PDB file of C-alpha atoms in Angstrom:
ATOM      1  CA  UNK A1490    -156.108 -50.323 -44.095  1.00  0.00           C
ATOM      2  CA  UNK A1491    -159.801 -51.843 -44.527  1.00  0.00           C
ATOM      3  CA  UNK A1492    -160.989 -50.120 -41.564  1.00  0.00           C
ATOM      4  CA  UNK A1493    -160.386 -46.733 -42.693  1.00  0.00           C
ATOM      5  CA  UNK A1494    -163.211 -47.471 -45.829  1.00  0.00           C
ATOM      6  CA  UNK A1495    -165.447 -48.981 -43.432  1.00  0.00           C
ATOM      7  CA  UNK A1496    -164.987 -45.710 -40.650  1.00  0.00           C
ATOM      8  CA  UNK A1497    -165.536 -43.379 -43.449  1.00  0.00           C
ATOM      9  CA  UNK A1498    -169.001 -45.090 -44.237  1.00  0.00           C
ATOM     10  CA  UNK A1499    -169.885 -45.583 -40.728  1.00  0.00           C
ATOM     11  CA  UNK A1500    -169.288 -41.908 -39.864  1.00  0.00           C
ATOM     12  CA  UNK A1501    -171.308 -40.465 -43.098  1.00  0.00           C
ATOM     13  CA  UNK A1502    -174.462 -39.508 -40.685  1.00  0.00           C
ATOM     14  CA  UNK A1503    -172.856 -38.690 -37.646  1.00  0.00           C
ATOM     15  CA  UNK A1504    -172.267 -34.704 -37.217  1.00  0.00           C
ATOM     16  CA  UNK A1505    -171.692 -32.595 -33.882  1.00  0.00           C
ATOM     17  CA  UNK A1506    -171.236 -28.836 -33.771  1.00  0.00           C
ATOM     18  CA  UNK A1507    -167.712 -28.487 -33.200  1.00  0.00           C
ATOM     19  CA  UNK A1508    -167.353 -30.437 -37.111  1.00  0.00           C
ATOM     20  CA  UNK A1509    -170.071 -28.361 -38.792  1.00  0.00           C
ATOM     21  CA  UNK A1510    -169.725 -26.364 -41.862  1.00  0.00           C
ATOM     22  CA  UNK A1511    -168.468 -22.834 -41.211  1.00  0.00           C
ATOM     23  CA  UNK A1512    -166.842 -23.887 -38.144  1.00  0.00           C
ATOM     24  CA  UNK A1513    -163.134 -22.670 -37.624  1.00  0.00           C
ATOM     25  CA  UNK A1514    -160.169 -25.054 -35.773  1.00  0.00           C
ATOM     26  CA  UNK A1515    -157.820 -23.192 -33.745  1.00  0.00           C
ATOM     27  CA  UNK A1516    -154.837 -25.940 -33.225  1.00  0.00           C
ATOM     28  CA  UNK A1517    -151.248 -26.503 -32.225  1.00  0.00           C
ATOM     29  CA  UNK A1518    -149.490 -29.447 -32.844  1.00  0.00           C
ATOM     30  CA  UNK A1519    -146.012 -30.919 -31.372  1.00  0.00           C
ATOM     31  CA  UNK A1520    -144.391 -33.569 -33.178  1.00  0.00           C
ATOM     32  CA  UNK A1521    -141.321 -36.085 -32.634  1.00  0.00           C
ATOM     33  CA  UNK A1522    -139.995 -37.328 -35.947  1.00  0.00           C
ATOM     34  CA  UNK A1523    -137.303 -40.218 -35.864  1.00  0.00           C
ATOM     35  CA  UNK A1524    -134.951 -39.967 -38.798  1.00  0.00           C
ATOM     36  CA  UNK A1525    -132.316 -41.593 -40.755  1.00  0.00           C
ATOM     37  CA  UNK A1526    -130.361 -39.175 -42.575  1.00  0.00           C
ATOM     38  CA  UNK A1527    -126.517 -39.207 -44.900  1.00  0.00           C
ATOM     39  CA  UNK A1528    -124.790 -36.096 -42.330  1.00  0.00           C
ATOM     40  CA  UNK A1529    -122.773 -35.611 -45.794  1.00  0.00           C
ATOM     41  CA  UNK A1530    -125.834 -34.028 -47.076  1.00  0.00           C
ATOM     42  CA  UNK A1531    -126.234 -31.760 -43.892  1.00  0.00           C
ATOM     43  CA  UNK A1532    -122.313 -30.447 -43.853  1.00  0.00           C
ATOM     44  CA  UNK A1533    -120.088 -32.191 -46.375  1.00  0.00           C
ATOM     45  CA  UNK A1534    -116.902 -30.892 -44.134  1.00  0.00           C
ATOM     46  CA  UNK A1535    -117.752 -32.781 -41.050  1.00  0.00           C
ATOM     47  CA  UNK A1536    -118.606 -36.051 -42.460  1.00  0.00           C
ATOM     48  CA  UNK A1537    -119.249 -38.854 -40.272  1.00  0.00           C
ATOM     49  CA  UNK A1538    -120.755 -42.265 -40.657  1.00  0.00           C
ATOM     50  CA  UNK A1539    -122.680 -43.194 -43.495  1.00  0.00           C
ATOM     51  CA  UNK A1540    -126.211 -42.792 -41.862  1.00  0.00           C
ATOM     52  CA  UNK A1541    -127.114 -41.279 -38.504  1.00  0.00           C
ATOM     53  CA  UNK A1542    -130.360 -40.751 -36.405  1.00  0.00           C
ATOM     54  CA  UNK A1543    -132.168 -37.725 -35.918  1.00  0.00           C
ATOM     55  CA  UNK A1544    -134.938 -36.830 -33.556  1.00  0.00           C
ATOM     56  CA  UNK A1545    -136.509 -34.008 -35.011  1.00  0.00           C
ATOM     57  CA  UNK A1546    -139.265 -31.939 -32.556  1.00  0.00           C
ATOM     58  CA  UNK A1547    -141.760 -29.944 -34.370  1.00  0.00           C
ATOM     59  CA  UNK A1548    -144.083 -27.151 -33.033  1.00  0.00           C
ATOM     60  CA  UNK A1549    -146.972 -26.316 -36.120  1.00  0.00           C
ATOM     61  CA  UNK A1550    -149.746 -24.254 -35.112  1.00  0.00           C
ATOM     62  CA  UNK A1551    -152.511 -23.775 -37.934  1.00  0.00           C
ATOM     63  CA  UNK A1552    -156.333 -22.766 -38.507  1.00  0.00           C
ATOM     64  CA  UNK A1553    -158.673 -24.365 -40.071  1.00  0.00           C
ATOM     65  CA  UNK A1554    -162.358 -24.210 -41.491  1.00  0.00           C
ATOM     66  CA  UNK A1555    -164.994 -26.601 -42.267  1.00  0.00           C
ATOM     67  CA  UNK A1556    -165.745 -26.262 -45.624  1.00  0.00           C
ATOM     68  CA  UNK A1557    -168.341 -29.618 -44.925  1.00  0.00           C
ATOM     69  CA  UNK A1558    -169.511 -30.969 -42.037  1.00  0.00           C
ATOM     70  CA  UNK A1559    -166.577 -33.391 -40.563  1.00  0.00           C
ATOM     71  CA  UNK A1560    -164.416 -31.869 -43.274  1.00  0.00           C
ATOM     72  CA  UNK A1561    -161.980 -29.109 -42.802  1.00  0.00           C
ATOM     73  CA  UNK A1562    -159.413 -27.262 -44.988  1.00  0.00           C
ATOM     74  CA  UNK A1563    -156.733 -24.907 -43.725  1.00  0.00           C
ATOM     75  CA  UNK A1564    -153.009 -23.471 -43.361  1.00  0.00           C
ATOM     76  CA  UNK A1565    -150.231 -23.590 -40.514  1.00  0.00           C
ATOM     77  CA  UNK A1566    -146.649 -22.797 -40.096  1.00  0.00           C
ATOM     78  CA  UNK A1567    -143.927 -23.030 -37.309  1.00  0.00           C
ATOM     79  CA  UNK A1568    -140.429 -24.338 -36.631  1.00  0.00           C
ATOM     80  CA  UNK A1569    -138.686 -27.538 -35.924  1.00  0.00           C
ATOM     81  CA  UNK A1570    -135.171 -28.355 -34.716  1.00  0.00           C
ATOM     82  CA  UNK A1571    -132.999 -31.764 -34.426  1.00  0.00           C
ATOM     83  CA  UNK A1572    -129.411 -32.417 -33.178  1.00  0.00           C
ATOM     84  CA  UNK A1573    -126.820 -35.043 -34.096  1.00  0.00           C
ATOM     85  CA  UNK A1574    -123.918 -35.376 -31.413  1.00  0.00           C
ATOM     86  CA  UNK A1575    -120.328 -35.499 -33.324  1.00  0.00           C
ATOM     87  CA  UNK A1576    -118.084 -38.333 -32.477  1.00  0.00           C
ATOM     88  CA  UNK A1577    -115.160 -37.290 -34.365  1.00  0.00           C
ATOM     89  CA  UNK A1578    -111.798 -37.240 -32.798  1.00  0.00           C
ATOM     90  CA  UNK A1579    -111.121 -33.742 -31.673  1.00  0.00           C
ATOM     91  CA  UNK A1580    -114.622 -33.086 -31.713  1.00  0.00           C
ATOM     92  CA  UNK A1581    -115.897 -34.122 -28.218  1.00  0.00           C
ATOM     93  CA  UNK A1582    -119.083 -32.357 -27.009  1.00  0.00           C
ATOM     94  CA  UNK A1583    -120.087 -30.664 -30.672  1.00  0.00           C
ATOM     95  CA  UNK A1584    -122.628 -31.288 -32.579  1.00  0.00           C
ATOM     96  CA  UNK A1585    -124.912 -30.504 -36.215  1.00  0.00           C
ATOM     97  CA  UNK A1586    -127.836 -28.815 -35.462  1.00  0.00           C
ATOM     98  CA  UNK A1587    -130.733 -28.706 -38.083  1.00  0.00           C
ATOM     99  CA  UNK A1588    -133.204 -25.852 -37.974  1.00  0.00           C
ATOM    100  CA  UNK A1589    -136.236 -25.854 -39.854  1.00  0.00           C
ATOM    101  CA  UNK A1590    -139.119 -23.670 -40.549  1.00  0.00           C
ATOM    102  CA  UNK A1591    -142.312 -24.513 -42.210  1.00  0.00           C
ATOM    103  CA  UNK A1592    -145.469 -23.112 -43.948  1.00  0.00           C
ATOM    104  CA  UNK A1593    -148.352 -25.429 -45.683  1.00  0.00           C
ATOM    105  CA  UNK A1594    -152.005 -26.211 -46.269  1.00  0.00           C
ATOM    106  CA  UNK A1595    -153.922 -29.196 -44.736  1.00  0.00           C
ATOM    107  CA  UNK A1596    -157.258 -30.933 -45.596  1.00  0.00           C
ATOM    108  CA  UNK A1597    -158.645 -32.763 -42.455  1.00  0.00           C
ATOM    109  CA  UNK A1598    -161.744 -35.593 -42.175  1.00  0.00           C
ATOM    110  CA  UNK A1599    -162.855 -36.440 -39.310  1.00  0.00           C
ATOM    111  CA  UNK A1600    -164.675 -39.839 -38.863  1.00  0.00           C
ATOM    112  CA  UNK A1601    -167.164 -39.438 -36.192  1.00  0.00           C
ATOM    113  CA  UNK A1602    -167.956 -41.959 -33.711  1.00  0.00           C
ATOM    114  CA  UNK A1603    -169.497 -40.305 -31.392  1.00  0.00           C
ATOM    115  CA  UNK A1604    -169.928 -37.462 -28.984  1.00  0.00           C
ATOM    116  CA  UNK A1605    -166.711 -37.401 -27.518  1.00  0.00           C
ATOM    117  CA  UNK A1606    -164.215 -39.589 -30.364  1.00  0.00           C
ATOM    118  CA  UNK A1607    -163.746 -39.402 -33.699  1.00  0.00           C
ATOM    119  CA  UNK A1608    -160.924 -40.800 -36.145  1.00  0.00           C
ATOM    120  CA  UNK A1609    -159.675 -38.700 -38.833  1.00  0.00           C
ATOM    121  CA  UNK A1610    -157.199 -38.748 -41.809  1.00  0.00           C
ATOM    122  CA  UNK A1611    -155.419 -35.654 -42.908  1.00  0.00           C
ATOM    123  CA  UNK A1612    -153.429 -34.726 -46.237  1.00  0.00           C
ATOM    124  CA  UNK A1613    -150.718 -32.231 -45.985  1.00  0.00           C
ATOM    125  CA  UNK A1614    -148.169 -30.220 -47.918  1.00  0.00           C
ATOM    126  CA  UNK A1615    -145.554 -27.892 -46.596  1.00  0.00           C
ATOM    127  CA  UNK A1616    -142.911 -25.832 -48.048  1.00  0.00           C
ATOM    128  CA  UNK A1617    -139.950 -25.993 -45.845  1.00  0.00           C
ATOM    129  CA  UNK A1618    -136.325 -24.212 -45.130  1.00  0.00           C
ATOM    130  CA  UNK A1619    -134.347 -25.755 -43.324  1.00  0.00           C
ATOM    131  CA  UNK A1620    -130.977 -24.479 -41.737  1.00  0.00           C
ATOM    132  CA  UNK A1621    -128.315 -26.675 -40.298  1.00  0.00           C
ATOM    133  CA  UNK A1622    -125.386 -25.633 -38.406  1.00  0.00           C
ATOM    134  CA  UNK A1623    -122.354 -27.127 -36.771  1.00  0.00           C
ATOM    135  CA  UNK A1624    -121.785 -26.121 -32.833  1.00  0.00           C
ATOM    136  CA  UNK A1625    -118.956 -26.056 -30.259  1.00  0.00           C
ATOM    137  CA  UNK A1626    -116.900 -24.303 -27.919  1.00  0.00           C
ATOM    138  CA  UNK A1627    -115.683 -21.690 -30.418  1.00  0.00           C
ATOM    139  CA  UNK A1628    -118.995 -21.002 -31.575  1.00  0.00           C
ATOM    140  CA  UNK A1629    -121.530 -21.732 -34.575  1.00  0.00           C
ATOM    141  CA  UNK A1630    -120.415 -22.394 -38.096  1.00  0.00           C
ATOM    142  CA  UNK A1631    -122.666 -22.206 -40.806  1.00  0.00           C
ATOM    143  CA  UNK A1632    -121.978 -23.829 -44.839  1.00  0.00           C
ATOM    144  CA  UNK A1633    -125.055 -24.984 -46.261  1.00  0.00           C
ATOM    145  CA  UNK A1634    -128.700 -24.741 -46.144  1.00  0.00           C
ATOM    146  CA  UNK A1635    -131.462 -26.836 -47.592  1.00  0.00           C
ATOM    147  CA  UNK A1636    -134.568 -25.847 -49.131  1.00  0.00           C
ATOM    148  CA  UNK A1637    -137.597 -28.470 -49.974  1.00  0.00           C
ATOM    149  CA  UNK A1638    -141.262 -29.578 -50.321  1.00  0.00           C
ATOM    150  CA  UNK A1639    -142.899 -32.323 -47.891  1.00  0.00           C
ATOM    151  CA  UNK A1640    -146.232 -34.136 -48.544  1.00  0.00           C
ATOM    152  CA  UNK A1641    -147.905 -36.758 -46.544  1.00  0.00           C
ATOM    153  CA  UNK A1642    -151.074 -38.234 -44.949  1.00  0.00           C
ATOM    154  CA  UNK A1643    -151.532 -38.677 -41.499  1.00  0.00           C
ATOM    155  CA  UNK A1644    -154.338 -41.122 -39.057  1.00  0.00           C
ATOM    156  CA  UNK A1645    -155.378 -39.667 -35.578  1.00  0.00           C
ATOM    157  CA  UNK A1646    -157.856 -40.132 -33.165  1.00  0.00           C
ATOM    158  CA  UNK A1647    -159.465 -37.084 -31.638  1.00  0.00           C
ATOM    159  CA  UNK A1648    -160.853 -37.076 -27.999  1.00  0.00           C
ATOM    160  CA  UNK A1649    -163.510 -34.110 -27.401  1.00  0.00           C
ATOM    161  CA  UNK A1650    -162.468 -32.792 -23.834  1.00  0.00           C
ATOM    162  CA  UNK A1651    -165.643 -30.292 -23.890  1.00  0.00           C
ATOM    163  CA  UNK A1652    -167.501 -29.002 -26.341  1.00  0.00           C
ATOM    164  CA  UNK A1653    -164.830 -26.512 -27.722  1.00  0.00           C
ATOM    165  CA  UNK A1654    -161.711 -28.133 -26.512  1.00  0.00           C
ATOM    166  CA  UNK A1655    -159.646 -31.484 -28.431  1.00  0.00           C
ATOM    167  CA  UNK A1656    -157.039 -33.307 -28.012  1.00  0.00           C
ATOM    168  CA  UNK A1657    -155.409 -35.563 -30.862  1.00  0.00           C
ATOM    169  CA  UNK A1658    -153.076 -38.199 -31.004  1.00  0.00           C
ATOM    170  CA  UNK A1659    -151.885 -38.949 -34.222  1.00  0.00           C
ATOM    171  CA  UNK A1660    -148.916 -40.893 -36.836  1.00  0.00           C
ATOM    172  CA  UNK A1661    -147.454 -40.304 -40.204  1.00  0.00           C
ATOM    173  CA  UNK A1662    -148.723 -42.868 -42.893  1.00  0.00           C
ATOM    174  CA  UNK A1663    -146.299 -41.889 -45.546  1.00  0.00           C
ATOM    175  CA  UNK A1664    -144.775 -39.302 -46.867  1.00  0.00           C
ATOM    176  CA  UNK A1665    -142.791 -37.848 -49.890  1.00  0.00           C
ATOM    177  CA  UNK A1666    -139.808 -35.375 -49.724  1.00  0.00           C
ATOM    178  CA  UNK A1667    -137.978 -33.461 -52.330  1.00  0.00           C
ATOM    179  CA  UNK A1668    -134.986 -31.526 -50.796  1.00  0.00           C
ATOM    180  CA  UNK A1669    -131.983 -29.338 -52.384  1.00  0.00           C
ATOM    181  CA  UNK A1670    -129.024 -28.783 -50.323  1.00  0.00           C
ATOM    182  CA  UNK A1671    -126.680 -24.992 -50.878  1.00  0.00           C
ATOM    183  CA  UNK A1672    -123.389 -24.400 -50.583  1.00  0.00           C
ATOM    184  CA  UNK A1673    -123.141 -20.983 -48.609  1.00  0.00           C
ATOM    185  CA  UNK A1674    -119.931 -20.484 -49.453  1.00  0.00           C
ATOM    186  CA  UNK A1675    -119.983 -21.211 -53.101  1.00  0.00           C
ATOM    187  CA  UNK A1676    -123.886 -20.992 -53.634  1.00  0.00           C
ATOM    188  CA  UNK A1677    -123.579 -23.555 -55.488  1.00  0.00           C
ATOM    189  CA  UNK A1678    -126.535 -26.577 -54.950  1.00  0.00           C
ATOM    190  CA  UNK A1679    -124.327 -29.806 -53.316  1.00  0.00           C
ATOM    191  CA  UNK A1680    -126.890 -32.506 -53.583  1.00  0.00           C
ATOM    192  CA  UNK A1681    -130.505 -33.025 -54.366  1.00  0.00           C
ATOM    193  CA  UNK A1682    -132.604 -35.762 -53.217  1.00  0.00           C
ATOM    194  CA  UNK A1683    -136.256 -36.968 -53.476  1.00  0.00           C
ATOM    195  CA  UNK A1684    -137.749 -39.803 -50.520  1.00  0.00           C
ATOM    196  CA  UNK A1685    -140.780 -41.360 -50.359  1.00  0.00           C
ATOM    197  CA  UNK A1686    -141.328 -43.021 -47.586  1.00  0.00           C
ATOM    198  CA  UNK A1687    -143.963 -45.598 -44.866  1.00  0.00           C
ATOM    199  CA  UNK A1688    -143.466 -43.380 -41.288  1.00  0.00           C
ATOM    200  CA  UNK A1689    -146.294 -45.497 -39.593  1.00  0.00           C
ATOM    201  CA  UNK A1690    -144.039 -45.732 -36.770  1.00  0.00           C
ATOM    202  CA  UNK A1691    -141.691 -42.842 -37.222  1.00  0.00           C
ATOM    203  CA  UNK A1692    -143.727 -40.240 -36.439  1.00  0.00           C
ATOM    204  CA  UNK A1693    -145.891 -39.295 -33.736  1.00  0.00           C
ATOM    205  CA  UNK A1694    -147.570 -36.100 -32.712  1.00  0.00           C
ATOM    206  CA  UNK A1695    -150.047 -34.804 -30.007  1.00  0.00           C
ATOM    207  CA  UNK A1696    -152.300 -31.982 -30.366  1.00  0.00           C
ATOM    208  CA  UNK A1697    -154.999 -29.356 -28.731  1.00  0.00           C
ATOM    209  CA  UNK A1698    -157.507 -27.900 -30.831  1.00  0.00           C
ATOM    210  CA  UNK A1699    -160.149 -25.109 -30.227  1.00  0.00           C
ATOM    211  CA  UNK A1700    -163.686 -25.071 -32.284  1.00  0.00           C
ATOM    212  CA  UNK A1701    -165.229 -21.654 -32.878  1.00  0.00           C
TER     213      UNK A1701
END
């Protein structure tokens, strides 16, 4: 964590265009999230083992605009969606399906080192709904539904490909989670539950970005 002080210092004098003020970021961002997660808390009638894993994919465009040069504020939104196969007996071949949908604000600085790479660190907060299901031959059934608040920082490196076109690689840092779960048959809340949580190696996303 000592070189992200020493980047920040480093990268003070370096500016290009694409990261001057009252520049706008055109971006879209896919994600793969790896998750531990109770299935009680996702549909209390199909319960299963104690803790399952979840890959959760995530598409999140956004726009942004430097406010500062190498520092850039903005909002995105878009959908993600993760499965859990059902082992069950009777159950062969279904499966819980979560869907969720997001909309949130970013703050983005970028460490510059030189024409063509930079490093940056990004703060995030998203307000999220998410809608699980359970799936099989007769059909979908739906019982409960989850609505929460995510926050988090993120580390990338960004790779100019020309001068209006990036492409990012970058990994959760941590992040903090407040979630309630809903009954939809009783609309009554089921369970509410607040993580924070080290996703260094959880989470990993790739991006292309636009500079105008």
């Amino acid at each position: 964590m000592l070189l992200i002080p020493l980047l920040l210092i480093l990268s003070q004098t370096l500016v290009f265009a694409q990261f001057e003020k009252g520049t706008f970021m055109g971006r879209g961002n896919v994600s793969i999230n790896r998750v531990s997660t109770d299935r009680t808390f996702i549909n209390p009638q199909f319960p299963n083992e104690d803790n399952q894993t979840e890959n959760v994919w995530t598409i999140l465009p956004g726009l942004g605009y430097f406010i500062q040069d190498n520092l850039a504020v903005g909002a995105h939104g878009g959908m993600g969606r993760g499965t859990y196969a059902l082992s069950m007996e009777g159950y062969s071949g279904a499966r819980t399906v979560t869907r969720d949908f997001y909309a949130g604000i970013f703050i983005r600085k970028f460490m510059v080192l030189d024409e063509k790479f930079s490093f940056f660190l990004e703060g995030y907060g998203n307000r999220i709904w998410e809608r699980p299901f359970f799936e099989d031959s007769d059909g979908k059934f739906y019982d409960t539904k989850g609505d929460g608040w995510h926050a988090g920082i993120s580390l990338g490196l960004h790779y100019m490909v020309s001068k209006t076109i990036g492409l990012e690689l970058k990994s959760g840092l941590f992040e903090y989670n407040t979630t309630t779960s809903t009954n939809l048959m009783e609309e009554s809340p089921i369970n509410q539950q607040s993580t924070l949580k080290l996703n260094l190696i959880s989470q990993f996303g790739l991006g292309l970005n636009f500079f105008f």
